[in-house]
Amino acid sequence: MVDDNNSPGSPDKNRSPNPDGNASPESDAAIDVLARKDIGNASLAEGPIEQPAPLSEVKQEPYNLPNLYEWITCDIDSEETCMEVYNLLTNNYVEDDENMFRFNYSKEFLRWALRPPARIRVRDDIVTMAEINFLCVHKKLRSKRLAPVMIKEVTRRVHLENIWQAAYTAGVVLPTPISTCQYWHRSLNPKKLIDVGFSRLGARMTMSRTIKLYKLPDSTVTPGFRQMELHDVPAVTRLLRNYLSQFAVAVDLDENDVEHWLLPTENVVDSYLVESPETHEITDFCSFYTLPSTILGNQNYSTLKAAYSYYNVSTKTPLLQLMNDALIVAKRKDYDVFNALDVMQNETFLKELKFGPGDGKTSLLSLQLSLKKSIETIRAWACTLIVLSSKFTLRRGPFGSIFVIFCDLLLVVCSMLIMSPLSGMVLMRMFKSCQKLIDISMMTFEISCFYWETLIVNTTQSYMFGTWE
């Protein structure tokens, strides 16, 4: 939920589907399988958890599927195959919790996303990795337990390529994430966002005041701000590599990567840079990619056009000014909302540019690679506890008081056992069960907001942030 105190008229809900919630509902347990190898043990040395096995020991035959089904290697360059993948994702991929929005990846976007180079730098080591993405099972087949088999099969194929590490993201917290981030949203077309249920009017706000609040200038203000071109690839590569060197884990980009990922492509990715009028040096860079969502059940609108902040580098131009120019460009291109994660230096401009925090979080995880200290791991668990507890704040019903006490106990137990990945998985399952059960009955008992706020802050800070961070 968006904090209504952030700014008047800011969207109160992120109903848009989580772009990193890759899995179908049945795949939660399947993704747990991927997380078990890297269990977040701080005593492990950094690097591969297990050494690569000889390729001769890797299973050579595909895993068995139910009758009438077979494995197909997708040739995304084939128009027919690309259309089949597009239709599968368009009709069956990630939706928001209220089934109001579903991602609508274009065929151009899929070709862009599914044909990448893939290397990640961990500290000073370059690691060739596979990226696990677009895990999707047709809605009619989700009772057949296909997701675990799909994960095992993709792992087998990755091993046959002599690749032993992988990176993936999840919209749920799994043990143990390398990093956990939150989505923030900046309204560009507030009237449409309110009309389709993506956001709502803030307290004491009218539609006209809300539109005025989010109005942007017609033109960018930074001298030398222009769209990236092919001849800019070497300069942008140098700029990005220098910027990303400050982070413990980052994509290892060369010129081929930059050309593939960042050279502007219509309705896929937009990139802009600042060229000094005096020296013609490339000093700053910003980019965003396009991911629309289908609006379900609305007679007036069919598509929500969303821009997602990508790579941003500021060396001369203030980042706040650079990103304001990016918002202006996105508005001119008729985007409805501009989304960003609170990663890198993004937090420095989010509130100033009237972004509101959404309820979507994404966790980055690594298979078969250990880091001594996971970035934001403890915060991820604390967020889980706070989200769970907040759902009890004003709930009513005979079960309410029971689960309030139960949640108290979980907060204390989790604070003591948080470093145990096994207990972490068990608690996550307990959280999900509690959440479903408490939603069944809401009739007679009300809990004080002040009590919960004090309990959550004191417990999580003293037991988690203070002790473990």
CSV table of C-alpha atoms in Angstrom, one decimal:
chain,number,residue,atom,x,y,z
A,1,MET,CA,0.0,0.0,0.0
A,2,VAL,CA,1.1,3.5,-0.7
A,3,ASP,CA,1.6,5.8,2.3
A,4,ASP,CA,-1.1,8.5,2.0
A,5,ASN,CA,1.2,10.8,3.9
A,6,ASN,CA,3.8,10.7,1.2
A,7,SER,CA,2.1,13.3,-1.0
A,8,PRO,CA,-1.5,14.3,-1.5
A,9,GLY,CA,-3.2,12.5,-4.3
A,10,SER,CA,-0.5,9.8,-4.7
A,11,PRO,CA,-1.7,6.4,-5.7
A,12,ASP,CA,-2.7,4.3,-2.7
A,13,LYS,CA,-2.3,0.9,-4.2
A,14,ASN,CA,0.0,-0.7,-6.6
A,15,ARG,CA,-2.5,-2.9,-8.3
A,16,SER,CA,-0.2,-3.4,-11.3
A,17,PRO,CA,1.3,-6.9,-11.4
A,18,ASN,CA,4.8,-7.4,-10.0
A,19,PRO,CA,7.2,-7.7,-13.0
A,20,ASP,CA,9.4,-10.0,-11.0
A,21,GLY,CA,6.7,-12.3,-9.7
A,22,ASN,CA,7.7,-14.8,-12.3
A,23,ALA,CA,5.9,-17.8,-11.0
A,24,SER,CA,2.4,-19.2,-11.3
A,25,PRO,CA,0.7,-20.0,-8.0
A,26,GLU,CA,1.9,-23.6,-7.9
A,27,SER,CA,5.5,-22.6,-8.3
A,28,ASP,CA,6.2,-21.2,-4.8
A,29,ALA,CA,7.4,-24.6,-3.6
A,30,ALA,CA,9.3,-25.1,-6.9
A,31,ILE,CA,11.2,-21.9,-6.5
A,32,ASP,CA,12.0,-23.0,-2.9
A,33,VAL,CA,14.0,-25.8,-4.5
A,34,LEU,CA,16.2,-23.3,-6.2
A,35,ALA,CA,16.8,-21.5,-2.9
A,36,ARG,CA,17.8,-24.6,-0.8
A,37,LYS,CA,21.4,-24.8,-2.1
A,38,ASP,CA,22.2,-21.2,-1.0
A,39,ILE,CA,20.8,-21.3,2.5
A,40,GLY,CA,22.4,-18.0,3.6
A,41,ASN,CA,25.0,-19.6,5.9
A,42,ALA,CA,27.4,-16.8,6.8
A,43,SER,CA,30.1,-19.3,7.6
A,44,LEU,CA,30.3,-20.4,4.0
A,45,ALA,CA,33.2,-19.0,1.9
A,46,GLU,CA,32.1,-16.7,-0.8
A,47,GLY,CA,31.9,-18.3,-4.3
A,48,PRO,CA,30.3,-21.4,-5.7
A,49,ILE,CA,28.6,-23.5,-3.0
A,50,GLU,CA,29.3,-26.7,-4.9
A,51,GLN,CA,32.0,-27.3,-7.5
A,52,PRO,CA,30.9,-28.0,-11.0
A,53,ALA,CA,30.3,-31.7,-11.8
A,54,PRO,CA,31.8,-33.3,-14.9
A,55,LEU,CA,29.3,-32.9,-17.8
A,56,SER,CA,29.2,-36.6,-18.2
A,57,GLU,CA,27.5,-36.8,-14.8
A,58,VAL,CA,24.7,-34.4,-15.8
A,59,LYS,CA,21.5,-36.1,-16.7
A,60,GLN,CA,21.5,-36.3,-20.5
A,61,GLU,CA,17.8,-37.1,-21.1
A,62,PRO,CA,15.0,-34.6,-20.4
A,63,TYR,CA,12.8,-35.1,-17.4
A,64,ASN,CA,9.6,-37.0,-18.0
A,65,LEU,CA,6.4,-35.1,-18.7
A,66,PRO,CA,2.8,-36.2,-18.5
A,67,ASN,CA,1.4,-38.1,-21.5
A,68,LEU,CA,0.7,-35.9,-24.6
A,69,TYR,CA,3.3,-33.3,-23.5
A,70,GLU,CA,6.8,-32.8,-24.8
A,71,TRP,CA,9.7,-30.4,-24.4
A,72,ILE,CA,10.2,-27.9,-27.1
A,73,THR,CA,13.3,-25.6,-27.4
A,74,CYS,CA,11.8,-22.2,-28.4
A,75,ASP,CA,13.3,-20.4,-31.4
A,76,ILE,CA,12.3,-16.9,-30.5
A,77,ASP,CA,13.4,-15.7,-34.0
A,78,SER,CA,10.6,-17.8,-35.5
A,79,GLU,CA,7.5,-15.6,-35.9
A,80,GLU,CA,5.2,-18.6,-35.2
A,81,THR,CA,7.1,-19.6,-32.0
A,82,CYS,CA,7.3,-16.0,-30.8
A,83,MET,CA,3.6,-15.6,-31.3
A,84,GLU,CA,2.9,-18.8,-29.3
A,85,VAL,CA,5.0,-17.6,-26.4
A,86,TYR,CA,3.4,-14.1,-26.6
A,87,ASN,CA,-0.1,-15.6,-26.4
A,88,LEU,CA,0.8,-17.9,-23.5
A,89,LEU,CA,2.2,-15.0,-21.5
A,90,THR,CA,-0.5,-12.6,-22.5
A,91,ASN,CA,-3.2,-14.9,-21.3
A,92,ASN,CA,-1.6,-16.7,-18.3
A,93,TYR,CA,1.3,-14.6,-16.9
A,94,VAL,CA,1.5,-12.4,-13.9
A,95,GLU,CA,-1.7,-10.6,-12.7
A,96,ASP,CA,-2.2,-8.4,-9.7
A,97,ASP,CA,-4.0,-9.8,-6.6
A,98,GLU,CA,-7.4,-8.3,-7.6
A,99,ASN,CA,-7.2,-9.7,-11.2
A,100,MET,CA,-7.5,-6.2,-12.6
A,101,PHE,CA,-4.2,-6.0,-14.6
A,102,ARG,CA,-2.1,-8.6,-16.5
A,103,PHE,CA,1.3,-8.0,-18.1
A,104,ASN,CA,1.2,-7.6,-21.8
A,105,TYR,CA,4.8,-8.2,-23.1
A,106,SER,CA,5.1,-7.3,-26.8
A,107,LYS,CA,6.8,-9.7,-29.2
A,108,GLU,CA,9.6,-7.1,-29.7
A,109,PHE,CA,10.1,-7.0,-25.9
A,110,LEU,CA,10.3,-10.8,-25.7
A,111,ARG,CA,12.9,-10.9,-28.4
A,112,TRP,CA,14.9,-8.2,-26.6
A,113,ALA,CA,14.6,-10.0,-23.2
A,114,LEU,CA,15.2,-13.6,-24.4
A,115,ARG,CA,18.3,-13.2,-26.4
A,116,PRO,CA,20.8,-11.5,-24.0
A,117,PRO,CA,24.4,-12.0,-23.2
A,118,ALA,CA,24.6,-13.0,-19.5
A,119,ARG,CA,27.5,-12.4,-17.1
A,120,ILE,CA,27.4,-10.9,-13.6
A,121,ARG,CA,30.3,-9.5,-11.6
A,122,VAL,CA,30.4,-10.6,-7.9
A,123,ARG,CA,32.9,-8.5,-6.1
A,124,ASP,CA,36.0,-8.9,-8.4
A,125,ASP,CA,35.0,-12.1,-10.1
A,126,ILE,CA,33.1,-12.4,-13.4
A,127,VAL,CA,30.6,-15.2,-13.2
A,128,THR,CA,28.8,-16.6,-16.2
A,129,MET,CA,25.2,-17.0,-15.1
A,130,ALA,CA,21.8,-18.2,-16.4
A,131,GLU,CA,18.8,-16.0,-15.7
A,132,ILE,CA,15.6,-17.8,-14.7
A,133,ASN,CA,12.6,-15.8,-16.0
A,134,PHE,CA,9.1,-16.0,-17.5
A,135,LEU,CA,8.1,-19.1,-15.5
A,136,CYS,CA,4.6,-19.6,-16.7
A,137,VAL,CA,2.1,-22.5,-16.8
A,138,HIS,CA,-1.2,-22.3,-18.6
A,139,LYS,CA,-4.0,-21.7,-16.1
A,140,LYS,CA,-5.8,-25.0,-17.0
A,141,LEU,CA,-2.6,-27.0,-16.3
A,142,ARG,CA,-1.7,-25.7,-12.9
A,143,SER,CA,-2.9,-28.7,-11.1
A,144,LYS,CA,-0.4,-31.0,-12.9
A,145,ARG,CA,2.6,-29.9,-10.8
A,146,LEU,CA,4.5,-28.8,-14.0
A,147,ALA,CA,6.5,-26.0,-12.4
A,148,PRO,CA,8.9,-28.1,-10.4
A,149,VAL,CA,9.6,-30.3,-13.4
A,150,MET,CA,10.2,-27.2,-15.5
A,151,ILE,CA,12.7,-25.8,-13.0
A,152,LYS,CA,14.5,-29.1,-12.9
A,153,GLU,CA,14.7,-29.3,-16.6
A,154,VAL,CA,16.0,-25.8,-17.1
A,155,THR,CA,18.6,-26.4,-14.5
A,156,ARG,CA,19.7,-29.6,-16.3
A,157,ARG,CA,20.0,-27.7,-19.6
A,158,VAL,CA,22.0,-24.9,-18.0
A,159,HIS,CA,24.4,-27.5,-16.5
A,160,LEU,CA,24.8,-29.0,-19.9
A,161,GLU,CA,26.1,-25.6,-21.1
A,162,ASN,CA,28.7,-25.9,-18.3
A,163,ILE,CA,27.0,-23.0,-16.4
A,164,TRP,CA,26.6,-23.6,-12.7
A,165,GLN,CA,25.2,-20.4,-11.3
A,166,ALA,CA,21.9,-18.6,-11.9
A,167,ALA,CA,20.1,-15.5,-10.9
A,168,TYR,CA,16.4,-15.1,-10.6
A,169,THR,CA,13.9,-12.8,-9.0
A,170,ALA,CA,10.7,-13.5,-7.0
A,171,GLY,CA,7.8,-11.4,-5.9
A,172,VAL,CA,7.8,-13.3,-2.6
A,173,VAL,CA,10.5,-13.4,0.0
A,174,LEU,CA,12.5,-16.7,-0.2
A,175,PRO,CA,15.6,-17.7,1.8
A,176,THR,CA,17.9,-16.1,1.2
A,177,PRO,CA,17.8,-13.0,-1.1
A,178,ILE,CA,20.9,-11.2,-2.2
A,179,SER,CA,18.8,-8.0,-2.1
A,180,THR,CA,15.2,-7.0,-1.7
A,181,CYS,CA,13.7,-3.8,-3.3
A,182,GLN,CA,10.4,-2.0,-3.3
A,183,TYR,CA,8.5,-0.6,-6.3
A,184,TRP,CA,7.6,3.1,-6.4
A,185,HIS,CA,5.2,4.7,-8.8
A,186,ARG,CA,4.9,8.2,-10.3
A,187,SER,CA,1.6,9.1,-11.9
A,188,LEU,CA,1.9,10.6,-15.4
A,189,ASN,CA,-1.8,10.3,-16.3
A,190,PRO,CA,-3.5,10.4,-12.9
A,191,LYS,CA,-7.0,10.6,-14.2
A,192,LYS,CA,-6.7,7.3,-16.1
A,193,LEU,CA,-4.9,5.6,-13.2
A,194,ILE,CA,-7.8,6.6,-10.9
A,195,ASP,CA,-10.4,5.6,-13.4
A,196,VAL,CA,-9.0,2.1,-13.9
A,197,GLY,CA,-8.4,1.5,-10.2
A,198,PHE,CA,-4.6,1.6,-10.2
A,199,SER,CA,-4.8,4.5,-7.7
A,200,ARG,CA,-7.3,6.7,-6.0
A,201,LEU,CA,-7.8,10.3,-5.0
A,202,GLY,CA,-6.0,11.3,-1.9
A,203,ALA,CA,-7.7,12.7,1.2
A,204,ARG,CA,-9.1,16.2,0.6
A,205,MET,CA,-8.0,16.0,-3.1
A,206,THR,CA,-10.1,16.7,-6.2
A,207,MET,CA,-9.4,15.4,-9.6
A,208,SER,CA,-8.3,18.8,-10.9
A,209,ARG,CA,-6.0,19.3,-8.0
A,210,THR,CA,-4.5,15.8,-8.5
A,211,ILE,CA,-3.9,16.5,-12.2
A,212,LYS,CA,-2.2,19.8,-11.3
A,213,LEU,CA,-0.1,18.1,-8.7
A,214,TYR,CA,1.4,15.7,-11.2
A,215,LYS,CA,1.7,18.1,-14.1
A,216,LEU,CA,5.1,18.2,-15.8
A,217,PRO,CA,6.8,20.8,-18.0
A,218,ASP,CA,6.5,20.4,-21.7
A,219,SER,CA,10.2,20.4,-22.4
A,220,THR,CA,13.4,19.0,-20.8
A,221,VAL,CA,15.7,21.5,-19.0
A,222,THR,CA,19.1,19.9,-19.2
A,223,PRO,CA,21.4,21.3,-21.9
A,224,GLY,CA,22.7,18.5,-24.2
A,225,PHE,CA,20.0,16.1,-23.2
A,226,ARG,CA,19.3,13.8,-26.2
A,227,GLN,CA,18.4,10.3,-27.2
A,228,MET,CA,21.2,7.7,-27.3
A,229,GLU,CA,22.5,6.7,-30.7
A,230,LEU,CA,24.7,3.9,-32.0
A,231,HIS,CA,27.9,5.9,-32.0
A,232,ASP,CA,27.4,6.6,-28.2
A,233,VAL,CA,27.8,2.9,-27.3
A,234,PRO,CA,31.5,3.1,-26.3
A,235,ALA,CA,31.0,6.2,-24.2
A,236,VAL,CA,27.9,4.9,-22.5
A,237,THR,CA,29.7,1.6,-21.8
A,238,ARG,CA,32.6,3.4,-20.0
A,239,LEU,CA,30.1,5.5,-18.0
A,240,LEU,CA,28.1,2.5,-16.9
A,241,ARG,CA,31.1,0.2,-16.1
A,242,ASN,CA,32.6,3.0,-13.9
A,243,TYR,CA,29.3,3.6,-12.1
A,244,LEU,CA,28.5,-0.1,-11.5
A,245,SER,CA,32.0,-0.8,-10.1
A,246,GLN,CA,30.9,0.6,-6.8
A,247,PHE,CA,28.3,-2.2,-6.2
A,248,ALA,CA,29.1,-5.7,-4.8
A,249,VAL,CA,27.0,-7.4,-7.4
A,250,ALA,CA,26.4,-6.0,-10.8
A,251,VAL,CA,25.9,-7.0,-14.4
A,252,ASP,CA,29.2,-7.1,-16.3
A,253,LEU,CA,28.5,-5.0,-19.4
A,254,ASP,CA,30.6,-4.7,-22.5
A,255,GLU,CA,29.8,-2.8,-25.7
A,256,ASN,CA,27.8,-5.7,-27.2
A,257,ASP,CA,25.7,-5.8,-24.0
A,258,VAL,CA,25.1,-2.0,-24.0
A,259,GLU,CA,24.1,-2.1,-27.7
A,260,HIS,CA,21.7,-4.9,-27.1
A,261,TRP,CA,20.1,-3.7,-23.8
A,262,LEU,CA,20.2,0.1,-24.1
A,263,LEU,CA,20.2,1.2,-27.7
A,264,PRO,CA,16.7,2.7,-28.1
A,265,THR,CA,14.1,0.3,-29.6
A,266,GLU,CA,10.5,1.5,-30.2
A,267,ASN,CA,8.1,0.3,-27.5
A,268,VAL,CA,10.9,-1.7,-25.8
A,269,VAL,CA,13.6,0.5,-24.3
A,270,ASP,CA,14.4,4.3,-24.3
A,271,SER,CA,17.8,5.7,-23.5
A,272,TYR,CA,18.9,9.3,-23.1
A,273,LEU,CA,22.2,11.0,-22.3
A,274,VAL,CA,23.7,14.3,-21.6
A,275,GLU,CA,26.4,15.5,-24.0
A,276,SER,CA,28.4,18.5,-22.8
A,277,PRO,CA,27.9,21.4,-25.3
A,278,GLU,CA,31.5,22.5,-24.8
A,279,THR,CA,33.5,19.3,-24.7
A,280,HIS,CA,31.0,16.8,-26.2
A,281,GLU,CA,31.7,14.4,-23.4
A,282,ILE,CA,28.9,12.1,-22.4
A,283,THR,CA,28.4,12.9,-18.7
A,284,ASP,CA,25.0,11.5,-17.7
A,285,PHE,CA,22.7,8.7,-18.8
A,286,CYS,CA,19.1,7.6,-18.0
A,287,SER,CA,16.9,4.9,-19.5
A,288,PHE,CA,13.6,3.1,-19.1
A,289,TYR,CA,11.9,0.1,-20.7
A,290,THR,CA,8.3,-0.4,-21.7
A,291,LEU,CA,6.0,-2.9,-20.1
A,292,PRO,CA,2.3,-2.4,-20.6
A,293,SER,CA,-0.5,-4.2,-18.8
A,294,THR,CA,-3.8,-5.3,-20.1
A,295,ILE,CA,-6.6,-3.7,-18.1
A,296,LEU,CA,-9.2,-6.4,-17.3
A,297,GLY,CA,-12.9,-5.8,-17.1
A,298,ASN,CA,-12.8,-2.1,-18.0
A,299,GLN,CA,-15.0,-0.8,-20.8
A,300,ASN,CA,-13.2,2.5,-21.3
A,301,TYR,CA,-9.5,1.4,-21.2
A,302,SER,CA,-7.7,-1.7,-22.5
A,303,THR,CA,-4.0,-1.0,-21.8
A,304,LEU,CA,-2.0,0.6,-19.0
A,305,LYS,CA,1.3,1.9,-20.5
A,306,ALA,CA,4.0,1.8,-17.9
A,307,ALA,CA,7.7,2.9,-18.1
A,308,TYR,CA,10.2,1.1,-15.8
A,309,SER,CA,13.3,2.9,-14.7
A,310,TYR,CA,16.4,1.0,-16.0
A,311,TYR,CA,20.0,2.3,-15.7
A,312,ASN,CA,20.7,5.8,-14.6
A,313,VAL,CA,24.1,7.4,-14.1
A,314,SER,CA,24.7,11.0,-13.0
A,315,THR,CA,28.2,12.6,-12.9
A,316,LYS,CA,27.6,16.2,-13.8
A,317,THR,CA,23.8,16.7,-13.9
A,318,PRO,CA,22.0,16.3,-10.6
A,319,LEU,CA,20.2,13.0,-10.6
A,320,LEU,CA,17.0,14.7,-9.5
A,321,GLN,CA,17.1,16.9,-12.6
A,322,LEU,CA,18.1,14.0,-14.9
A,323,MET,CA,15.2,11.9,-13.8
A,324,ASN,CA,12.7,14.8,-14.0
A,325,ASP,CA,13.7,15.1,-17.7
A,326,ALA,CA,13.1,11.3,-18.0
A,327,LEU,CA,9.6,11.8,-16.6
A,328,ILE,CA,9.0,14.6,-19.1
A,329,VAL,CA,10.0,12.4,-22.0
A,330,ALA,CA,7.9,9.5,-20.8
A,331,LYS,CA,4.9,11.8,-20.4
A,332,ARG,CA,5.4,13.1,-24.0
A,333,LYS,CA,5.4,9.5,-25.2
A,334,ASP,CA,2.0,9.0,-23.5
A,335,TYR,CA,3.0,6.7,-20.7
A,336,ASP,CA,0.5,6.5,-17.9
A,337,VAL,CA,2.9,5.7,-15.0
A,338,PHE,CA,6.6,5.7,-14.4
A,339,ASN,CA,7.8,2.9,-12.0
A,340,ALA,CA,11.2,2.6,-10.2
A,341,LEU,CA,12.8,0.3,-7.7
A,342,ASP,CA,14.6,1.8,-4.7
A,343,VAL,CA,18.0,0.5,-5.9
A,344,MET,CA,21.3,2.2,-6.5
A,345,GLN,CA,20.8,5.9,-6.0
A,346,ASN,CA,17.1,5.9,-6.9
A,347,GLU,CA,16.0,6.8,-3.3
A,348,THR,CA,17.5,10.2,-3.7
A,349,PHE,CA,14.9,11.3,-6.2
A,350,LEU,CA,11.8,9.2,-5.5
A,351,LYS,CA,10.0,11.4,-2.9
A,352,GLU,CA,11.1,14.7,-4.5
A,353,LEU,CA,9.7,13.7,-7.8
A,354,LYS,CA,6.4,12.6,-6.3
A,355,PHE,CA,6.8,8.8,-6.5
A,356,GLY,CA,4.7,6.9,-4.1
A,357,PRO,CA,5.7,3.5,-2.6
A,358,GLY,CA,3.7,0.6,-3.9
A,359,ASP,CA,2.9,-2.7,-2.3
A,360,GLY,CA,5.1,-4.7,-4.7
A,361,LYS,CA,8.5,-5.9,-3.7
A,362,THR,CA,11.0,-8.1,-5.6
A,363,SER,CA,13.8,-10.2,-4.2
A,364,LEU,CA,17.0,-11.0,-6.2
A,365,LEU,CA,18.3,-14.5,-5.5
A,366,SER,CA,21.3,-16.5,-6.6
A,367,LEU,CA,21.5,-20.2,-7.2
A,368,GLN,CA,24.8,-22.0,-6.2
A,369,LEU,CA,26.5,-18.8,-5.2
A,370,SER,CA,27.2,-17.8,-1.6
A,371,LEU,CA,27.8,-14.3,-0.3
A,372,LYS,CA,28.9,-13.8,3.3
A,373,LYS,CA,26.3,-11.2,4.0
A,374,SER,CA,23.2,-11.0,1.9
A,375,ILE,CA,22.2,-7.4,1.1
A,376,GLU,CA,19.0,-6.4,2.8
A,377,THR,CA,18.2,-10.0,3.8
A,378,ILE,CA,17.1,-9.0,7.3
A,379,ARG,CA,15.1,-6.1,6.1
A,380,ALA,CA,13.3,-8.5,3.8
A,381,TRP,CA,12.1,-10.6,6.7
A,382,ALA,CA,11.2,-7.6,8.7
A,383,CYS,CA,9.0,-6.3,5.9
A,384,THR,CA,7.3,-9.7,5.8
A,385,LEU,CA,6.5,-9.4,9.5
A,386,ILE,CA,5.3,-5.9,9.2
A,387,VAL,CA,3.1,-6.6,6.2
A,388,LEU,CA,1.5,-9.6,8.0
A,389,SER,CA,1.0,-7.7,11.2
A,390,SER,CA,-0.5,-4.7,9.5
A,391,LYS,CA,-3.2,-6.9,8.0
A,392,PHE,CA,-4.4,-7.6,11.6
A,393,THR,CA,-4.6,-4.0,12.6
A,394,LEU,CA,-8.3,-3.4,12.0
A,395,ARG,CA,-9.5,-6.9,11.3
A,396,ARG,CA,-12.5,-8.2,13.2
A,397,GLY,CA,-13.7,-11.7,14.0
A,398,PRO,CA,-13.5,-14.6,16.6
A,399,PHE,CA,-10.2,-15.6,15.1
A,400,GLY,CA,-8.7,-12.1,15.2
A,401,SER,CA,-7.5,-12.1,18.7
A,402,ILE,CA,-6.1,-15.6,18.4
A,403,PHE,CA,-3.9,-14.7,15.5
A,404,VAL,CA,-2.9,-11.4,16.9
A,405,ILE,CA,-1.3,-13.3,19.8
A,406,PHE,CA,0.1,-15.9,17.4
A,407,CYS,CA,1.7,-13.1,15.3
A,408,ASP,CA,3.3,-11.7,18.4
A,409,LEU,CA,4.9,-15.1,19.1
A,410,LEU,CA,6.0,-15.4,15.5
A,411,LEU,CA,7.7,-12.0,15.7
A,412,VAL,CA,9.7,-13.0,18.7
A,413,VAL,CA,10.5,-16.5,17.4
A,414,CYS,CA,11.6,-15.2,14.0
A,415,SER,CA,13.8,-12.6,15.6
A,416,MET,CA,15.7,-15.4,17.4
A,417,LEU,CA,15.7,-17.9,14.5
A,418,ILE,CA,16.0,-15.5,11.5
A,419,MET,CA,19.4,-16.7,10.6
A,420,SER,CA,18.2,-20.3,10.2
A,421,PRO,CA,17.0,-20.8,6.6
A,422,LEU,CA,14.9,-23.8,7.5
A,423,SER,CA,13.0,-21.9,10.1
A,424,GLY,CA,12.6,-19.1,7.6
A,425,MET,CA,10.9,-21.3,5.1
A,426,VAL,CA,8.6,-22.8,7.7
A,427,LEU,CA,7.7,-19.3,8.9
A,428,MET,CA,6.9,-18.1,5.4
A,429,ARG,CA,4.5,-21.0,5.0
A,430,MET,CA,2.9,-20.2,8.4
A,431,PHE,CA,2.6,-16.6,7.4
A,432,LYS,CA,0.7,-17.6,4.2
A,433,SER,CA,-1.6,-19.9,6.1
A,434,CYS,CA,-2.4,-17.3,8.7
A,435,GLN,CA,-3.0,-14.7,6.1
A,436,LYS,CA,-5.6,-16.9,4.3
A,437,LEU,CA,-7.3,-18.0,7.5
A,438,ILE,CA,-7.6,-14.5,9.0
A,439,ASP,CA,-9.2,-13.3,5.8
A,440,ILE,CA,-12.0,-15.9,6.2
A,441,SER,CA,-13.5,-14.3,9.3
A,442,MET,CA,-13.6,-10.5,10.1
A,443,MET,CA,-16.4,-9.9,12.6
A,444,THR,CA,-15.8,-8.7,16.2
A,445,PHE,CA,-12.4,-7.8,17.6
A,446,GLU,CA,-10.5,-4.6,16.9
A,447,ILE,CA,-6.8,-4.0,17.6
A,448,SER,CA,-5.3,-0.6,18.3
A,449,CYS,CA,-3.1,0.8,15.5
A,450,PHE,CA,-0.9,2.5,18.1
A,451,TYR,CA,-0.3,-0.9,19.8
A,452,TRP,CA,0.7,-2.6,16.6
A,453,GLU,CA,2.9,0.2,15.4
A,454,THR,CA,4.8,0.2,18.7
A,455,LEU,CA,5.1,-3.6,18.8
A,456,ILE,CA,6.3,-4.0,15.2
A,457,VAL,CA,8.9,-1.2,15.3
A,458,ASN,CA,10.3,-2.1,18.7
A,459,THR,CA,10.4,-5.8,18.0
A,460,THR,CA,11.9,-5.7,14.5
A,461,GLN,CA,14.4,-3.0,15.4
A,462,SER,CA,15.7,-4.5,18.6
A,463,TYR,CA,15.7,-8.1,17.6
A,464,MET,CA,16.6,-7.8,13.9
A,465,PHE,CA,18.1,-4.5,12.8
A,466,GLY,CA,20.0,-3.9,16.1
A,467,THR,CA,21.2,-7.5,16.5
A,468,TRP,CA,21.8,-8.8,13.1
A,469,GLU,CA,22.6,-5.9,10.7
